[in-house]
């Protein structure tokens, strides 16, 4: 039976000692005292451990079922969802006007990691609802907000996002779902959507589908797409539920993981829909939620890595196998624990140093979103917009690899389902794909975000590193261990950017062929910066005197691991990214 | 429905143009004319495509069942197995004295890849039988060979290997299964074995279990382990089957993949066993099969990558999504095929260039085994022994990654089971674990194989590269594209070896902490050599004039991709491997 304990101490360290949220002048941050957040994180941790995690493996084995049009989630999901609902967790960062608690997004993100580590499939039901809430909150009319938001904040109703169709995923311009205008101002929606996460459930009274569709006569391609609210049950004027709408679940997909979440084929047959936002501006409406949604998926990569890591550590300490070559560590036992072996350590340190760095990155990113939304700071908006594809692509690519390494620590016991290690990798795998496959993230980074506003945000990013380095120089060990490798990796990344600009001008493929390498370089440089910041914080804490010196010393050791064993990867990425596109594009398609 | 077509042309190229097997003075190689091998490969390809592959996905979905002690393989397995049996495929490289065809191991390896690509779970039943055959052939008495081998060659009976117990996998010295000597010279075997692949089936009349166990009073640890033949049904003197022996399947494991292969808990309750080889020398007997067994698992990594790749290519050519940024390629369609996009190409080229290099490595390795066995060449034995952990660890690590990338090409369609891409990754995952987890391979490489015989075999390896480079210099483009990067990567690997020798002398962990990095460096250097050889062969063919210039030109393009986009990875591995062990070992176990 897998374990999970929320890493609340590490979260508090990032929030209060590294980011110093309590001192920042961002809307809602004055509420974030260390005492308060610790209490919230602890409560979430208990619920995750005691209620969400125990039904994670059983939910995977059981999956969802569809019989006579009725969708059933796995045993226990309904009760756990109800507990989550009653705890008000879904409304934590929602607008108080609609029943939310108005907390910052950064706290929501920490909490979301906890629940996602414990049970990703279950957490996706409120997760999708939260996304739909945000869209309606940002683009809905007052009447729409009054009708839908209080019940979605409260999780009486859930929500979904309907983009993909059988013949179009990334290329939404090919969309065929139609929205015919009706005389009463509503629309009749017809078409088929696939891969709809949390597409239906037996836990909420209504499901509010947000559906992208085309109004006939509108512009071609993505410029003619509009966004609609399509409730499963019609909503009467008094808020009570009316007839069933013309939307139904056609099928539940058999898939590699997240079996507890119903991935649905949704059929719309003259379903009544209501325009959300402006006609033909549906893509823009979706994009305003993009940074949050993608950060949320990046967090899933981190969350599955954390859950897998905790179990790998436990196993490595318990399982007796072989002897420490430098001297027996467990002389009274038949063998030493796995954790004495350097290659086992290597895997655990890979995971630990990535996870802690990635968590800092993710919470820093959430803070940037708070800054951008709460204070309309353009620079923060630019920076988080630049780094969103990195948050999504890097965290899920490496997060997945870390679940695979955690599984590897178990040997054969990692391959059987009994220990739950297979589930972590199978669940984590989807995060590399949905909300824009990671190749699309790389394209977004290199093709759109880097050149945006004349490269202003990229320059701001490098400036941030430079500033940190110049403000913190002077300590020889810190420079050698952290600043020098960070500056070098940052310089290498700049060389790649420069190469992309110059070579890409002549042949865009020279840049695009290296886009994934650039995304990964970016990720490592950001995590290098995060580790340098965490190391500095730790050194300062040690210098100031602390009653928990081990915590800070361990941070320094883990940070040095990142700088010495993860960061050199950038050299390989650089060589690849700057090798041009002839090697990638040289073959005729028929030669594959 | 996934597709599979055996890459017979590529295999023939490696066998006959690169390795030139037909010209070599190795036992059995004079049979290997190009016409003959092509015919055999084509026949295997047809059987794999028409009989094995169509039941791969259904076998995964259905799995094996155990009811009242009777194990059932998935629908269609029995018939496919029978067809394979009747074709005499299992005996291809077996001893003619026992009904085999006496072909070289190199041909067996090519054939095994084909069947494994089409259906890994099914192919493992004859695969395990082949391993047990080899053990009995190498260590059995004449009577044992006469009793078991003809029926195992013919697949009337199958075989298994029983090593792992619940509390010991890698550390077999902890083994508890007992073998009590009986007055008639037999033994009573008692204990439990787990993770026994192909542990039972409904396709063969008998199952011959090879079981490691301890004879009471023998030496402690691995030096007191003996190997036993334990048939499922007792065999009468006339070869007919007698009573059921005291061995039974306790359970079938639920696992991540290879569902069509029964991974069994085997219970031995006073089962009658017969000593195979010498008392207490069971480990040595197992080890004589190790090179073959590990090469065979390495081949599985390659085989799953090939199957996944073929489907990714098909999808990338068919699926219309987005437009080529350098100019529309499919103006009459609603979008261009995925294959126009550089990042899709990058993933396909990663796969293609790895697979073809890995296939050359694997077949070269099989040839070394033929050379070592057929001609007792000590140098070949040393070289293949050195590279066996690389063949196993590198091919399965990267092979797995390539199945993940192939899955990624499908986007969301790769995550659902419908297209079969999930199965390739789930099946491939086990190859990183069994037959010695890849961390154990790295330990074997660095701790045992490299220092063996005073480093003689490592030096022979580097000498091989040096010789190739000096024999083929002169062509400027070839030097720049292939020889220079190969020599540089080889030099970097030598630096790592040197560092391991020096630092490892003082602290073995300094070497062991970098063992996996060294294994991967080794793999890339070998594949760099393979690509340099294939490129040279291709250049020669083009220079000599050929009616298929595209084939050779494409080899050069693919080879350059490997050198420019895979080989730079060695730089990162080198930096990590030479960073010492403080970063890896610095934390107290409690700090994880």
Short mmCIF file of C-alpha atoms in Angstrom, two decimals, chain A residues 247-506:
data_model
loop_
_atom_site.label_atom_id
_atom_site.label_comp_id
_atom_site.label_asym_id
_atom_site.label_seq_id
_atom_site.Cartn_x
_atom_site.Cartn_y
_atom_site.Cartn_z
CA UNK A 247 -25.46 16.32 -24.33
CA UNK A 248 -24.47 12.75 -23.51
CA UNK A 249 -21.45 10.60 -22.86
CA UNK A 250 -20.81 8.44 -25.90
CA UNK A 251 -18.06 6.37 -24.39
CA UNK A 252 -15.35 6.26 -21.73
CA UNK A 253 -11.86 5.84 -23.18
CA UNK A 254 -9.72 2.89 -22.11
CA UNK A 255 -6.41 4.49 -21.32
CA UNK A 256 -2.97 4.02 -19.79
CA UNK A 257 -3.71 5.71 -16.48
CA UNK A 258 -5.89 8.15 -14.49
CA UNK A 259 -8.50 5.41 -14.66
CA UNK A 260 -10.49 7.01 -11.87
CA UNK A 261 -11.12 10.03 -14.03
CA UNK A 262 -13.70 9.58 -16.76
CA UNK A 263 -12.16 10.59 -20.10
CA UNK A 264 -15.26 10.89 -22.22
CA UNK A 265 -16.45 11.08 -25.76
CA UNK A 266 -19.14 13.77 -25.50
CA UNK A 267 -21.95 13.93 -28.04
CA UNK A 268 -23.78 17.20 -28.54
CA UNK A 269 -27.11 16.84 -30.34
CA UNK A 270 -28.85 20.18 -30.61
CA UNK A 271 -27.79 20.87 -27.06
CA UNK A 272 -28.71 24.29 -25.76
CA UNK A 273 -25.66 26.46 -25.24
CA UNK A 274 -25.05 30.00 -24.14
CA UNK A 275 -22.35 32.18 -25.60
CA UNK A 276 -19.56 32.88 -23.12
CA UNK A 277 -17.77 36.10 -23.99
CA UNK A 278 -17.77 37.41 -27.53
CA UNK A 279 -18.72 35.67 -30.77
CA UNK A 280 -15.70 34.21 -32.61
CA UNK A 281 -13.39 35.13 -29.73
CA UNK A 282 -13.57 31.77 -28.04
CA UNK A 283 -9.87 31.04 -28.47
CA UNK A 284 -8.93 34.28 -26.84
CA UNK A 285 -11.21 33.47 -23.93
CA UNK A 286 -9.58 30.06 -23.56
CA UNK A 287 -6.13 31.60 -23.73
CA UNK A 288 -6.74 33.89 -20.78
CA UNK A 289 -6.92 30.75 -18.66
CA UNK A 290 -3.93 29.16 -20.35
CA UNK A 291 -1.18 30.22 -17.94
CA UNK A 292 -3.07 28.87 -14.95
CA UNK A 293 -4.19 25.70 -16.69
CA UNK A 294 -0.69 24.90 -17.92
CA UNK A 295 0.94 25.67 -14.62
CA UNK A 296 -1.62 23.33 -13.09
CA UNK A 297 -0.60 20.52 -15.42
CA UNK A 298 3.08 21.19 -14.79
CA UNK A 299 2.28 20.83 -11.11
CA UNK A 300 0.83 17.39 -11.83
CA UNK A 301 4.22 16.24 -13.14
CA UNK A 302 5.83 17.42 -9.94
CA UNK A 303 3.06 15.95 -7.78
CA UNK A 304 3.33 12.46 -9.25
CA UNK A 305 7.13 12.60 -8.95
CA UNK A 306 6.76 13.53 -5.27
CA UNK A 307 4.34 10.70 -4.52
CA UNK A 308 6.53 8.19 -6.35
CA UNK A 309 9.66 9.53 -4.66
CA UNK A 310 8.24 9.16 -1.15
CA UNK A 311 7.51 5.52 -1.80
CA UNK A 312 10.90 4.90 -3.40
CA UNK A 313 12.60 6.36 -0.33
CA UNK A 314 10.56 4.17 1.96
CA UNK A 315 11.40 1.08 -0.05
CA UNK A 316 15.09 1.97 -0.32
CA UNK A 317 15.30 2.24 3.46
CA UNK A 318 13.37 -0.95 4.17
CA UNK A 319 14.50 -3.36 1.52
CA UNK A 320 17.65 -5.26 2.49
CA UNK A 321 19.72 -6.21 -0.54
CA UNK A 322 23.49 -6.36 -0.96
CA UNK A 323 26.17 -4.70 1.10
CA UNK A 324 27.66 -1.22 1.13
CA UNK A 325 31.00 -1.65 -0.69
CA UNK A 326 32.63 0.84 1.66
CA UNK A 327 31.65 -1.09 4.78
CA UNK A 328 28.61 -2.91 6.12
CA UNK A 329 25.93 -0.59 7.45
CA UNK A 330 23.55 -3.14 8.91
CA UNK A 331 25.83 -5.80 10.44
CA UNK A 332 23.03 -7.47 12.37
CA UNK A 333 20.85 -7.91 9.31
CA UNK A 334 21.22 -10.28 6.38
CA UNK A 335 22.02 -7.34 4.09
CA UNK A 336 22.17 -3.54 4.02
CA UNK A 337 19.23 -1.40 2.95
CA UNK A 338 19.13 -0.43 -0.73
CA UNK A 339 19.78 3.20 0.14
CA UNK A 340 23.47 2.50 0.83
CA UNK A 341 24.09 1.82 -2.87
CA UNK A 342 25.34 4.80 -4.88
CA UNK A 343 23.19 4.10 -7.93
CA UNK A 344 20.05 3.93 -5.78
CA UNK A 345 21.10 7.21 -4.15
CA UNK A 346 21.69 8.72 -7.56
CA UNK A 347 18.09 7.99 -8.52
CA UNK A 348 16.71 9.31 -5.24
CA UNK A 349 18.84 12.45 -5.39
CA UNK A 350 17.75 13.01 -9.00
CA UNK A 351 14.17 12.90 -7.84
CA UNK A 352 14.63 14.92 -4.67
CA UNK A 353 16.65 17.71 -6.25
CA UNK A 354 14.31 17.97 -9.22
CA UNK A 355 11.18 17.92 -7.09
CA UNK A 356 12.29 20.59 -4.66
CA UNK A 357 13.55 22.81 -7.47
CA UNK A 358 10.42 22.23 -9.51
CA UNK A 359 8.21 23.04 -6.53
CA UNK A 360 10.03 26.34 -6.04
CA UNK A 361 9.62 27.09 -9.74
CA UNK A 362 5.92 26.22 -9.68
CA UNK A 363 5.14 28.28 -6.59
CA UNK A 364 7.22 31.14 -7.93
CA UNK A 365 5.19 30.88 -11.16
CA UNK A 366 1.93 30.94 -9.21
CA UNK A 367 3.18 34.03 -7.39
CA UNK A 368 3.87 35.66 -10.76
CA UNK A 369 0.28 34.93 -11.77
CA UNK A 370 -0.93 36.52 -8.54
CA UNK A 371 1.29 39.49 -9.25
CA UNK A 372 0.02 39.78 -12.81
CA UNK A 373 -3.65 39.40 -11.87
CA UNK A 374 -3.65 41.10 -8.51
CA UNK A 375 -1.48 44.04 -9.38
CA UNK A 376 -1.72 44.09 -13.18
CA UNK A 377 2.03 44.02 -13.36
CA UNK A 378 2.99 43.83 -16.99
CA UNK A 379 6.50 42.55 -16.30
CA UNK A 380 5.15 39.67 -14.21
CA UNK A 381 2.62 38.86 -16.92
CA UNK A 382 5.40 38.85 -19.51
CA UNK A 383 7.66 36.64 -17.43
CA UNK A 384 5.03 34.07 -16.53
CA UNK A 385 3.76 34.02 -20.07
CA UNK A 386 7.31 33.28 -21.27
CA UNK A 387 7.85 30.56 -18.69
CA UNK A 388 4.43 28.90 -18.86
CA UNK A 389 5.46 26.45 -21.60
CA UNK A 390 8.55 25.63 -19.53
CA UNK A 391 6.49 25.09 -16.38
CA UNK A 392 4.23 22.76 -18.30
CA UNK A 393 6.69 20.95 -20.59
CA UNK A 394 9.77 20.66 -18.40
CA UNK A 395 7.94 19.76 -15.19
CA UNK A 396 5.91 17.03 -16.87
CA UNK A 397 8.76 15.59 -18.98
CA UNK A 398 11.16 15.35 -16.06
CA UNK A 399 8.38 14.62 -13.57
CA UNK A 400 7.47 11.57 -15.64
CA UNK A 401 11.10 10.43 -15.86
CA UNK A 402 11.32 10.72 -12.08
CA UNK A 403 8.31 8.45 -11.60
CA UNK A 404 10.09 5.95 -13.85
CA UNK A 405 13.25 6.21 -11.73
CA UNK A 406 11.25 5.82 -8.53
CA UNK A 407 9.70 2.71 -10.01
CA UNK A 408 13.18 1.47 -10.91
CA UNK A 409 14.25 1.63 -7.25
CA UNK A 410 11.72 -1.13 -6.58
CA UNK A 411 13.20 -3.51 -9.16
CA UNK A 412 10.64 -6.17 -10.11
CA UNK A 413 8.37 -4.95 -7.32
CA UNK A 414 8.00 -1.69 -9.23
CA UNK A 415 6.56 -3.46 -12.26
CA UNK A 416 3.74 -5.23 -10.48
CA UNK A 417 0.73 -3.15 -9.54
CA UNK A 418 0.83 -4.15 -5.87
CA UNK A 419 3.15 -1.35 -4.72
CA UNK A 420 1.46 1.36 -6.77
CA UNK A 421 4.63 2.46 -8.56
CA UNK A 422 3.27 1.56 -11.98
CA UNK A 423 0.28 3.80 -11.37
CA UNK A 424 2.41 6.85 -10.67
CA UNK A 425 4.12 6.52 -14.05
CA UNK A 426 0.90 5.67 -15.88
CA UNK A 427 -0.92 8.62 -14.33
CA UNK A 428 1.99 11.02 -14.82
CA UNK A 429 2.25 10.14 -18.52
CA UNK A 430 -0.86 12.10 -19.52
CA UNK A 431 0.53 15.39 -18.20
CA UNK A 432 3.11 15.40 -21.03
CA UNK A 433 0.25 15.26 -23.51
CA UNK A 434 -2.84 17.18 -22.48
CA UNK A 435 -3.24 20.94 -22.22
CA UNK A 436 -0.94 21.15 -25.27
CA UNK A 437 1.50 18.30 -25.93
CA UNK A 438 5.01 19.17 -24.81
CA UNK A 439 6.20 19.60 -28.39
CA UNK A 440 3.54 22.29 -28.74
CA UNK A 441 4.82 23.90 -25.55
CA UNK A 442 8.29 24.01 -27.11
CA UNK A 443 6.85 25.58 -30.25
CA UNK A 444 4.97 28.12 -28.14
CA UNK A 445 8.19 28.97 -26.28
CA UNK A 446 10.45 29.34 -29.30
CA UNK A 447 7.97 30.50 -31.91
CA UNK A 448 5.87 32.85 -29.85
CA UNK A 449 6.99 33.62 -26.31
CA UNK A 450 10.68 34.24 -26.89
CA UNK A 451 10.30 36.74 -29.75
CA UNK A 452 7.25 38.38 -28.10
CA UNK A 453 7.53 42.15 -27.57
CA UNK A 454 10.93 42.20 -29.21
CA UNK A 455 12.40 39.65 -26.84
CA UNK A 456 11.73 41.90 -23.86
CA UNK A 457 10.64 39.11 -21.54
CA UNK A 458 13.56 36.85 -22.36
CA UNK A 459 15.88 39.71 -21.60
CA UNK A 460 14.06 40.35 -18.34
CA UNK A 461 14.56 36.70 -17.46
CA UNK A 462 18.31 36.83 -18.03
CA UNK A 463 18.42 40.14 -16.20
CA UNK A 464 16.78 38.49 -13.21
CA UNK A 465 19.59 35.93 -13.08
CA UNK A 466 22.25 38.57 -13.52
CA UNK A 467 20.78 40.68 -10.74
CA UNK A 468 20.58 37.75 -8.38
CA UNK A 469 24.19 36.82 -9.13
CA UNK A 470 25.52 40.32 -8.65
CA UNK A 471 23.53 40.89 -5.48
CA UNK A 472 24.82 37.69 -3.93
CA UNK A 473 28.44 37.51 -4.87
CA UNK A 474 31.26 37.52 -2.39
CA UNK A 475 30.97 34.11 -0.81
CA UNK A 476 33.56 31.98 -2.55
CA UNK A 477 31.91 28.60 -1.94
CA UNK A 478 28.48 29.90 -2.95
CA UNK A 479 29.92 31.37 -6.12
CA UNK A 480 31.73 28.18 -7.04
CA UNK A 481 28.87 25.85 -6.14
CA UNK A 482 25.93 27.87 -7.36
CA UNK A 483 26.57 31.16 -9.11
CA UNK A 484 29.25 30.05 -11.55
CA UNK A 485 27.35 27.04 -12.91
CA UNK A 486 24.14 29.08 -13.03
CA UNK A 487 25.79 31.89 -14.95
CA UNK A 488 27.41 29.45 -17.35
CA UNK A 489 24.19 27.61 -18.06
CA UNK A 490 22.43 30.92 -18.48
CA UNK A 491 25.09 32.06 -20.94
CA UNK A 492 24.71 28.83 -22.90
CA UNK A 493 20.98 29.38 -23.08
CA UNK A 494 21.56 32.89 -24.36
CA UNK A 495 23.83 31.49 -27.07
CA UNK A 496 21.05 29.18 -28.17
CA UNK A 497 18.56 32.06 -28.22
CA UNK A 498 20.99 34.08 -30.32
CA UNK A 499 21.50 31.17 -32.68
CA UNK A 500 17.74 30.70 -33.03
CA UNK A 501 17.28 34.38 -33.84
CA UNK A 502 19.98 34.42 -36.46
CA UNK A 503 19.57 31.00 -38.06
CA UNK A 504 15.80 31.01 -37.61
CA UNK A 505 15.54 34.19 -39.60
CA UNK A 506 16.80 32.35 -42.67
#
